[in-house]
PDB file of C-alpha atoms and ligand atoms in Angstrom:
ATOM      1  CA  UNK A 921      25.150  37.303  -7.146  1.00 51.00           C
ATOM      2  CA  UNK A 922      23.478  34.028  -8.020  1.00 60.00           C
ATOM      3  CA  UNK A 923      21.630  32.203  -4.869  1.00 72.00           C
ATOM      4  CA  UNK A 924      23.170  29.126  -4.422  1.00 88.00           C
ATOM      5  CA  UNK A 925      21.352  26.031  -4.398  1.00 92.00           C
ATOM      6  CA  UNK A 926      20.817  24.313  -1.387  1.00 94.00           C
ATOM      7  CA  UNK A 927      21.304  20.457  -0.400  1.00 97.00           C
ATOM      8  CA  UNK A 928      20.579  18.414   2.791  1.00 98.00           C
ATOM      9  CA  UNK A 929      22.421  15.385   3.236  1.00 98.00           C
ATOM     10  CA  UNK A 930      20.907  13.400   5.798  1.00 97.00           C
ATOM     11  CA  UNK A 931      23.321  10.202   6.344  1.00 96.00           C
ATOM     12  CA  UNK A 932      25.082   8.726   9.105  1.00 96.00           C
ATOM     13  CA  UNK A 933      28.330   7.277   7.633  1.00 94.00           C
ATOM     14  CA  UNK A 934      30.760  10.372   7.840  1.00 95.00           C
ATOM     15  CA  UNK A 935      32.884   8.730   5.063  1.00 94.00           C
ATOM     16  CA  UNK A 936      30.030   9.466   2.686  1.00 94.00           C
ATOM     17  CA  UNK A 937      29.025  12.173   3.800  1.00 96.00           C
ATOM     18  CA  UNK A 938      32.144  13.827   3.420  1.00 96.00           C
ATOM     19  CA  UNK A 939      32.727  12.859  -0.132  1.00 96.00           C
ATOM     20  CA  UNK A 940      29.280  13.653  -1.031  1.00 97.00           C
ATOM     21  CA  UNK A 941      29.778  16.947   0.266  1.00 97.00           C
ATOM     22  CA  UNK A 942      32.880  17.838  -1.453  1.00 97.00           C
ATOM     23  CA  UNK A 943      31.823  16.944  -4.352  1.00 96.00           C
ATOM     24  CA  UNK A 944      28.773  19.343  -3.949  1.00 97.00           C
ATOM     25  CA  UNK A 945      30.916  22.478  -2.597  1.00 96.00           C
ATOM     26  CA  UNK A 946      33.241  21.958  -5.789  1.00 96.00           C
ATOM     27  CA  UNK A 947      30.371  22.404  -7.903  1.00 94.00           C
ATOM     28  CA  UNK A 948      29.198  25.406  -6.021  1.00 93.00           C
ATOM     29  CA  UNK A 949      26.263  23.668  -3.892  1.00 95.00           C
ATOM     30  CA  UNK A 950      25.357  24.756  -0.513  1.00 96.00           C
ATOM     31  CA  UNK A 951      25.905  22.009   1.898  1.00 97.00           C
ATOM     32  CA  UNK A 952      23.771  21.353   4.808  1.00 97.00           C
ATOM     33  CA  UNK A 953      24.009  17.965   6.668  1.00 98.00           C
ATOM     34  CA  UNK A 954      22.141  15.983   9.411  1.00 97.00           C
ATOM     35  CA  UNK A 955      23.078  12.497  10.565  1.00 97.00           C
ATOM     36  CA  UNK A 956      20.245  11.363  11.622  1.00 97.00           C
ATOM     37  CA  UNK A 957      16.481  11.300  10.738  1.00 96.00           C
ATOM     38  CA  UNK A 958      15.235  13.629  13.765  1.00 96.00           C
ATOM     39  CA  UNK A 959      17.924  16.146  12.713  1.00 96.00           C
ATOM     40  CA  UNK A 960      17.288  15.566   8.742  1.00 96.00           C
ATOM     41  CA  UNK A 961      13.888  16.330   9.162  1.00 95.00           C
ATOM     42  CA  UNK A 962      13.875  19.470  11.175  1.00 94.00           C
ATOM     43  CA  UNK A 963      16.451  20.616   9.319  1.00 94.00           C
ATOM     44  CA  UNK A 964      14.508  20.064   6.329  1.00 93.00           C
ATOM     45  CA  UNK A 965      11.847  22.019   7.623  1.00 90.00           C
ATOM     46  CA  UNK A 966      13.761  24.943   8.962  1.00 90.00           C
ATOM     47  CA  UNK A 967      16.423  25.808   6.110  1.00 91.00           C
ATOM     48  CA  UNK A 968      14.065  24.868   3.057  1.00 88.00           C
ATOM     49  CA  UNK A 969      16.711  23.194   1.089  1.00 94.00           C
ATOM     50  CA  UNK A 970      16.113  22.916  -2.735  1.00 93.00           C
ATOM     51  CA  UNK A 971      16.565  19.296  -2.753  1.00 96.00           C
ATOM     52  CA  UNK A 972      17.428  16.165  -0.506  1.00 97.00           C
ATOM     53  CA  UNK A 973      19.669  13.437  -0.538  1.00 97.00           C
ATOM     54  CA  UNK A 974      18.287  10.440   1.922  1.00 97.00           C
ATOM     55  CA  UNK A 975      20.340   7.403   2.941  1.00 94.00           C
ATOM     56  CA  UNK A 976      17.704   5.164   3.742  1.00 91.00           C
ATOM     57  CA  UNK A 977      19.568   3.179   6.237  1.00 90.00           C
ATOM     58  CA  UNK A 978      19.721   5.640   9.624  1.00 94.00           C
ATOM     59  CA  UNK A 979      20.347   4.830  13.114  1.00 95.00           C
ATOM     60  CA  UNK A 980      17.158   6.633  14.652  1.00 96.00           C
ATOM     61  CA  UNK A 981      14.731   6.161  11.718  1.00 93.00           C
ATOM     62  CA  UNK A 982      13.270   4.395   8.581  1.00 91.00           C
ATOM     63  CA  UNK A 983      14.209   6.462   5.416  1.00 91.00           C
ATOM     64  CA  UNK A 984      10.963   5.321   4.491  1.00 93.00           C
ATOM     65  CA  UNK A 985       8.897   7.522   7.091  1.00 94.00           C
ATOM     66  CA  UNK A 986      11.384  10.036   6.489  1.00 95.00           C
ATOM     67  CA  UNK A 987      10.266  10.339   2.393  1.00 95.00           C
ATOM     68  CA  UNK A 988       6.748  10.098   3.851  1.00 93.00           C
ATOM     69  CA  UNK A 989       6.525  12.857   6.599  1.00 93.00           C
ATOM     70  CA  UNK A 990       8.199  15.453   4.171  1.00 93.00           C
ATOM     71  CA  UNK A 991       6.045  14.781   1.966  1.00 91.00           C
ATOM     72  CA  UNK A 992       2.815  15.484   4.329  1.00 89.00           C
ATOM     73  CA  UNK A 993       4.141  19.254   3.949  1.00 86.00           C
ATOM     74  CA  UNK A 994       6.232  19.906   0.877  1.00 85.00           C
ATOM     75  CA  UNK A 995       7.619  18.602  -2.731  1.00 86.00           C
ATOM     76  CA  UNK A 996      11.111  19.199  -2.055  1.00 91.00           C
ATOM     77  CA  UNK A 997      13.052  16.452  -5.028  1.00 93.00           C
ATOM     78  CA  UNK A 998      14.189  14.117  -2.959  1.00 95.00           C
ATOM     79  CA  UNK A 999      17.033  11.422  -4.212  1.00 96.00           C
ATOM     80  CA  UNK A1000      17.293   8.299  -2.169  1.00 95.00           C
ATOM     81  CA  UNK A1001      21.065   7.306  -1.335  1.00 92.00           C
ATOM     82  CA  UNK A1002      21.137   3.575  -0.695  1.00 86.00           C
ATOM     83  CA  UNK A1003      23.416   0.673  -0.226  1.00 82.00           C
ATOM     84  CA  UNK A1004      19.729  -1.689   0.130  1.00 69.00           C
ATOM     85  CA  UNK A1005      19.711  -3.193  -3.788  1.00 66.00           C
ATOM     86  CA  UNK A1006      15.966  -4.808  -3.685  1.00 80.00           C
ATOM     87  CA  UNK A1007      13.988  -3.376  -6.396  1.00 83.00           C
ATOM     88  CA  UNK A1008      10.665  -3.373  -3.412  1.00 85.00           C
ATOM     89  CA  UNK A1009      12.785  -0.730  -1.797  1.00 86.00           C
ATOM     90  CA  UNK A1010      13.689   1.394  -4.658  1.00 88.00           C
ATOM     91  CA  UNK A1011       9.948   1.040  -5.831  1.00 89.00           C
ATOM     92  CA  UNK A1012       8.257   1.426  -2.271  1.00 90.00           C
ATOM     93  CA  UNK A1013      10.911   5.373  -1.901  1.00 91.00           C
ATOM     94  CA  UNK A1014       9.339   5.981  -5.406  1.00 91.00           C
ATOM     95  CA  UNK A1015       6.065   5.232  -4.509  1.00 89.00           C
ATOM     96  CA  UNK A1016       6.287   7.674  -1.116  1.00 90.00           C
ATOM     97  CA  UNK A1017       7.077  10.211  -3.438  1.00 90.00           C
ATOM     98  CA  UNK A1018      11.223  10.098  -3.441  1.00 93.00           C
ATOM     99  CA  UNK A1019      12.043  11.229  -7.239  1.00 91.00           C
ATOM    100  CA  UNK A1020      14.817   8.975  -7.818  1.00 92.00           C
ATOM    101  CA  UNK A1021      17.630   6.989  -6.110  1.00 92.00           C
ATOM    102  CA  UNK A1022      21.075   6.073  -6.689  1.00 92.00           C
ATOM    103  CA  UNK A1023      22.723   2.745  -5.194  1.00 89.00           C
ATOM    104  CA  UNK A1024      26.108   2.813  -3.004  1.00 87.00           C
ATOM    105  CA  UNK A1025      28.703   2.844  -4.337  1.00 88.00           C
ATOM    106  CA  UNK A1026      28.298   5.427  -7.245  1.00 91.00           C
ATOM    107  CA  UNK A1027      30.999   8.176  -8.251  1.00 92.00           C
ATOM    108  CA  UNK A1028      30.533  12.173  -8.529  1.00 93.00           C
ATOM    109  CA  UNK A1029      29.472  11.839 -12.141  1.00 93.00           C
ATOM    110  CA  UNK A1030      26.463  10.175 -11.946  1.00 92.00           C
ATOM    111  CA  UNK A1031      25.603  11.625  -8.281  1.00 95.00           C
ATOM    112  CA  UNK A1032      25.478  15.244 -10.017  1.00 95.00           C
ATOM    113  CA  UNK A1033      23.835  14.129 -13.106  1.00 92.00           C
ATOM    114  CA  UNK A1034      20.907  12.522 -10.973  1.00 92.00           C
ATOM    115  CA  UNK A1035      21.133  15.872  -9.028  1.00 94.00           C
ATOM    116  CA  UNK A1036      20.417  17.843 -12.412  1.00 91.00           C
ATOM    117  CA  UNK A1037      17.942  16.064 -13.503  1.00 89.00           C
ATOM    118  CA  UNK A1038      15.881  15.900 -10.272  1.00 90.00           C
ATOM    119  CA  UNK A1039      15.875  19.974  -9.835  1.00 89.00           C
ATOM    120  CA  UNK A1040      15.261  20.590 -13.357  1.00 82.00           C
ATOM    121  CA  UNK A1041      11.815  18.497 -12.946  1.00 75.00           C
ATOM    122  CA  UNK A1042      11.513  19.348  -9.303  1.00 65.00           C
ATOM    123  CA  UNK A1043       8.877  17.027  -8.227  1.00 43.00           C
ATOM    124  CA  UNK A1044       6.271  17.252 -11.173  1.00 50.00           C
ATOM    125  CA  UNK A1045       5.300  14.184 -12.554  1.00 52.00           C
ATOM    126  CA  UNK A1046       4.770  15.708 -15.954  1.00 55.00           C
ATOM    127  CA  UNK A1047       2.208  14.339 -18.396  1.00 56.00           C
ATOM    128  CA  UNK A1048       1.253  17.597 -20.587  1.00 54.00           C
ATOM    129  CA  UNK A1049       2.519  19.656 -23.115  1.00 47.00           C
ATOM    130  CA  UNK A1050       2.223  22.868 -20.990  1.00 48.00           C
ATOM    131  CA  UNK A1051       4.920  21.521 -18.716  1.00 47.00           C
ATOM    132  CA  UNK A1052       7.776  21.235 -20.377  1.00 54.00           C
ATOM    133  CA  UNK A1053       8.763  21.517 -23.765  1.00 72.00           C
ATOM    134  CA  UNK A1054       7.599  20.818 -27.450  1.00 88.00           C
ATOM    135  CA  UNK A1055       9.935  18.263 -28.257  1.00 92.00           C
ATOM    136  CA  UNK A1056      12.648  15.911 -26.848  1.00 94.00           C
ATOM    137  CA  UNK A1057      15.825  15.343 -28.685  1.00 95.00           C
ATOM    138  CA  UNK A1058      18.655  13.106 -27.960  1.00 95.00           C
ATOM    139  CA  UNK A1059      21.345  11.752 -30.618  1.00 95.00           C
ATOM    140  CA  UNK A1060      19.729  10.997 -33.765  1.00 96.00           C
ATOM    141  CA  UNK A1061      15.677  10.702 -31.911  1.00 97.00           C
ATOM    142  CA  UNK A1062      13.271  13.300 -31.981  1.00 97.00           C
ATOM    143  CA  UNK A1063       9.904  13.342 -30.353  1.00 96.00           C
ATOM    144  CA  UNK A1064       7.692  16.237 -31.232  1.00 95.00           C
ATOM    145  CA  UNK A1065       5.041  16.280 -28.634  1.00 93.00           C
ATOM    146  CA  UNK A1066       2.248  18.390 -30.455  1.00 90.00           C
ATOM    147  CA  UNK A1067       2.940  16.576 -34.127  1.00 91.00           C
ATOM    148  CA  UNK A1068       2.790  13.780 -32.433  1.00 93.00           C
ATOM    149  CA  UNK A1069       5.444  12.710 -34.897  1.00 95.00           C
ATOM    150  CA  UNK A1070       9.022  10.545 -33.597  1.00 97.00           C
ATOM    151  CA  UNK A1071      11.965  10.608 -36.078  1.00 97.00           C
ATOM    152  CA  UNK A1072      15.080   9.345 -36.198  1.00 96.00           C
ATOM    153  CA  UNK A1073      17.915  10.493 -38.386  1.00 95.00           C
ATOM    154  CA  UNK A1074      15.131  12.190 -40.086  1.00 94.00           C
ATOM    155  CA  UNK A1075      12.981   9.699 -41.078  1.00 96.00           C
ATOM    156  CA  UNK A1076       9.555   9.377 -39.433  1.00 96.00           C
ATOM    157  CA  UNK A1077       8.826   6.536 -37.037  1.00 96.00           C
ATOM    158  CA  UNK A1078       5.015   4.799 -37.162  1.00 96.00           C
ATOM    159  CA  UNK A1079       4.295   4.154 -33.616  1.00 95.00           C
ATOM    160  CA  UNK A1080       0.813   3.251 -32.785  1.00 94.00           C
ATOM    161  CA  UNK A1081      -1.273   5.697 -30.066  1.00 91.00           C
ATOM    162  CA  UNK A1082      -0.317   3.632 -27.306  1.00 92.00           C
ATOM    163  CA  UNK A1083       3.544   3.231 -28.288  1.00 95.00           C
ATOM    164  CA  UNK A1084       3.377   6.762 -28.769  1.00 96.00           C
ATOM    165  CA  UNK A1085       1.467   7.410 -25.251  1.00 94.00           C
ATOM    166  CA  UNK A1086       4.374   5.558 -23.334  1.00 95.00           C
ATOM    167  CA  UNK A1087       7.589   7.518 -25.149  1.00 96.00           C
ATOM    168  CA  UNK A1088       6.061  10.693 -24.409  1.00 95.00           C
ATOM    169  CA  UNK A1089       5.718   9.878 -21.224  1.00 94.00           C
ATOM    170  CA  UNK A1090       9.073   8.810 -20.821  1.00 95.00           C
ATOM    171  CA  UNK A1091      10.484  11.513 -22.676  1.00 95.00           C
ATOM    172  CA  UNK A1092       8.496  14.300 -20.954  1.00 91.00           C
ATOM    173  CA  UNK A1093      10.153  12.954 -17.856  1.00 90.00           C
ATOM    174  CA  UNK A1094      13.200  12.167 -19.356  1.00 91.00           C
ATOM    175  CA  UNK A1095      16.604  11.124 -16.324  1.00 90.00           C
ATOM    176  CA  UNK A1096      13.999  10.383 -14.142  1.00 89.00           C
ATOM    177  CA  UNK A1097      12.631   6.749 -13.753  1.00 91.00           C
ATOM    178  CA  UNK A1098       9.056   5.837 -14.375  1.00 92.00           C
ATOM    179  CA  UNK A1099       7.418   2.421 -12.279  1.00 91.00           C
ATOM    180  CA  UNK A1100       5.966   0.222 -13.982  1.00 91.00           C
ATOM    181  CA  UNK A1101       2.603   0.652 -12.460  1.00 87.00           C
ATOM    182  CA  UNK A1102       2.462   4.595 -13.251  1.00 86.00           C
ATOM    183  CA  UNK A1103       2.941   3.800 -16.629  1.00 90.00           C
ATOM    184  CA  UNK A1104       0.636   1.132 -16.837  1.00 90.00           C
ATOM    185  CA  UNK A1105      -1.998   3.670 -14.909  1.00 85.00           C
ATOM    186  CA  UNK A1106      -1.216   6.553 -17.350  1.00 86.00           C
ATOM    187  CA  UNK A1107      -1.922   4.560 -20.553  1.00 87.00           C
ATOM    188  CA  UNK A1108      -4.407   1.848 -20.207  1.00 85.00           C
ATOM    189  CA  UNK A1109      -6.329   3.725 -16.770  1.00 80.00           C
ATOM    190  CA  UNK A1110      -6.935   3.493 -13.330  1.00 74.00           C
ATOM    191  CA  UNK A1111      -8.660  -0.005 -13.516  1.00 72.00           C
ATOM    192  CA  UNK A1112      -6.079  -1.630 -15.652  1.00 75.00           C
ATOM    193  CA  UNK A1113      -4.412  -5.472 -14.629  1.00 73.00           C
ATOM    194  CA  UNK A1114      -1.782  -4.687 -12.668  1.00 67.00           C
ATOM    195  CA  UNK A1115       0.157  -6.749 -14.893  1.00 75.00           C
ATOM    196  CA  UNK A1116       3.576  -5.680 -16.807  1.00 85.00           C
ATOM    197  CA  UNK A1117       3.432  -7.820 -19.874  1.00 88.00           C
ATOM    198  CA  UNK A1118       1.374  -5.344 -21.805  1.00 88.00           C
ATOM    199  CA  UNK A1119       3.810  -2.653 -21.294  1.00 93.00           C
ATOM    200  CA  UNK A1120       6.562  -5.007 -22.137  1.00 93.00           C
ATOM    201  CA  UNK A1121       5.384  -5.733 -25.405  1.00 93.00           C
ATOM    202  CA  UNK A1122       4.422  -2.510 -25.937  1.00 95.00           C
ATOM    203  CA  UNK A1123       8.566  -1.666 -25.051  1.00 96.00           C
ATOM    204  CA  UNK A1124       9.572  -4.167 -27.544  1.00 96.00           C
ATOM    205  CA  UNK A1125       8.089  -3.031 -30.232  1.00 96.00           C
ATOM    206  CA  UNK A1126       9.098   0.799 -29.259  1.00 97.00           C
ATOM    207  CA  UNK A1127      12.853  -0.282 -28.894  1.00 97.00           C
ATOM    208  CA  UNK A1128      12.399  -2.437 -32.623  1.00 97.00           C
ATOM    209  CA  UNK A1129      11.138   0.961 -33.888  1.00 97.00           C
ATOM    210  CA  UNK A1130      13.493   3.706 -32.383  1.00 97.00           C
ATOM    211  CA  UNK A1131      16.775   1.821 -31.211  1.00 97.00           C
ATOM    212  CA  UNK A1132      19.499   1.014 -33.318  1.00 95.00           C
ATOM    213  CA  UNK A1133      19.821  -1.656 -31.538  1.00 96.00           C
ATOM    214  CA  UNK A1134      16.592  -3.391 -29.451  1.00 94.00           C
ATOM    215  CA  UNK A1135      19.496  -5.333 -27.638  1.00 93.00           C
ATOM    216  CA  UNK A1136      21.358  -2.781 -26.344  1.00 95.00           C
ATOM    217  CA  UNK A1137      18.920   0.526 -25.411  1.00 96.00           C
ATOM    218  CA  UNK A1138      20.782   3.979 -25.857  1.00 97.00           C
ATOM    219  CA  UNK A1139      17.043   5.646 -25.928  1.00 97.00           C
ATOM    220  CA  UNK A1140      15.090   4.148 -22.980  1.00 97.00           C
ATOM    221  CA  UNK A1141      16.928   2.283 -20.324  1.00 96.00           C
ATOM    222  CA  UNK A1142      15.043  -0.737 -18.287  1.00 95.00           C
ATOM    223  CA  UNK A1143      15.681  -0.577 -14.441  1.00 92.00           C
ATOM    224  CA  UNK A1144      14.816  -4.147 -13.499  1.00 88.00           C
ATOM    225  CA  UNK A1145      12.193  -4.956 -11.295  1.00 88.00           C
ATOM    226  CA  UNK A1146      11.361  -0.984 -11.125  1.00 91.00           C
ATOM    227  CA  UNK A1147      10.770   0.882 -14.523  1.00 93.00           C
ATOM    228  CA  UNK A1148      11.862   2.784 -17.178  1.00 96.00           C
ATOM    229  CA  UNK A1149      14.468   5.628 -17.910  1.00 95.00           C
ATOM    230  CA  UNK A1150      14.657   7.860 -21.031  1.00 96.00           C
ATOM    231  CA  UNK A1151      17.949   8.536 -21.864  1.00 95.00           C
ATOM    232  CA  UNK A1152      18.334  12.675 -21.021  1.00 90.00           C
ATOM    233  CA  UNK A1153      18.052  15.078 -23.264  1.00 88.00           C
ATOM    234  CA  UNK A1154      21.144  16.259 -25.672  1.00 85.00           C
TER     235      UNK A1154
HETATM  236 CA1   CA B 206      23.415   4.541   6.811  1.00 77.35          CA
END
């Protein structure tokens, strides 16, 4: 028989926690649940659960040292449940090493999907070829990593090194969303401004050259104030 995979839910409203957890058993998840921080972290530590679903918001903790103290010991995804909509928190969980969030309220469809994508990656922010595959397709785009070549429908897209440096990114870690300032590091260095408008023109002309249309993404999805998402692969 299969192992099932295993998910902590550590959140204190028992509405949500119910619904989140039925919606896990009915797709064959293991549940485990703590409703507060103490509890979510020793339970995290004792039952070694494949991934973690965090409200931020708990009555004995900060969600914040929560993300942080796990990660002192392990790489466990972890996917921030949240009804707090500032883009400082979404990008301060990121930066303590959550791998994603999702805002309340949000239905089973895209709770799953974000659930998919964040074990299939685990925690590996992946920049190489050896890491995942040769290519990324999705609809009528495909990125082959080695070629370094992007088509669409078939028909080859220029893209200049840098353009080319940021979609491969983004595709390599493709569901997931990338800050601003990881992006920024990974292309132009450690030392770089800290200063988005680079990248933005750089996204400009990538969404001119790949998306049907610039106006309205379908390839790589701006989450404002935070980063980009690549659309998942097909
Ligand atoms: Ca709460």
């Amino acid at each position: 028989m299969k192992q099932m995979i295993k998910i902590l839910v550590i959140e204190d409203e028992k509405n949500i926690l119910s619904f989140i957890s039925s919606v896990l058993t009915s797709q064959k998840y293991q549940v485990i649940s703590a409703v507060n921080g103490r509890d979510g972290l020793s339970q995290a530590a004792s039952q070694c659960p494949d991934l973690i679903l965090l409200d931020l918001g708990l009555p004995d903790m900060d969600g914040m040292t929560i993300i942080k103290r796990i990660r002192e010991w392990n790489s466990t995804p972890i996917i921030v449940i949240s009804a707090r909509i500032q883009e400082e928190d979404k990008v301060q969980a990121l930066d303590q090493g959550a791998d994603d969030y999702i805002t309340k309220p949000f239905g089973n469809s895209e709770l799953l999907a974000r659930i998919r994508t964040a074990l299939r990656h685990s925690s590996q922010f992946r920049t190489d070829a050896s890491s995942s595959g040769s290519s990324y397709h999705s609809g009528d785009l495909t990125i082959d990593f080695e070629k370094r070549l992007v088509t669409r429908n078939g028909q080859e897209i220029h893209l200049t090194q840098n353009e080319f440096k940021i979609i491969a990114l983004l595709a390599r870690n493709s569901g997931k969303v990338l800050l601003y300032d990881r992006l920024i590091e990974h292309i132009w260095g450690p030392y770089s401004e800290n200063d988005n408008t680079i990248l933005r023109v750089n996204m400009a002309n990538i969404r001119r050259k790949i998306e049907p249309n610039p106006a309205e993404p379908v390839y790589i999805f701006t989450e404002i104030g935070v980063g980009y998402r690549m659309a998942e692969e097909d």
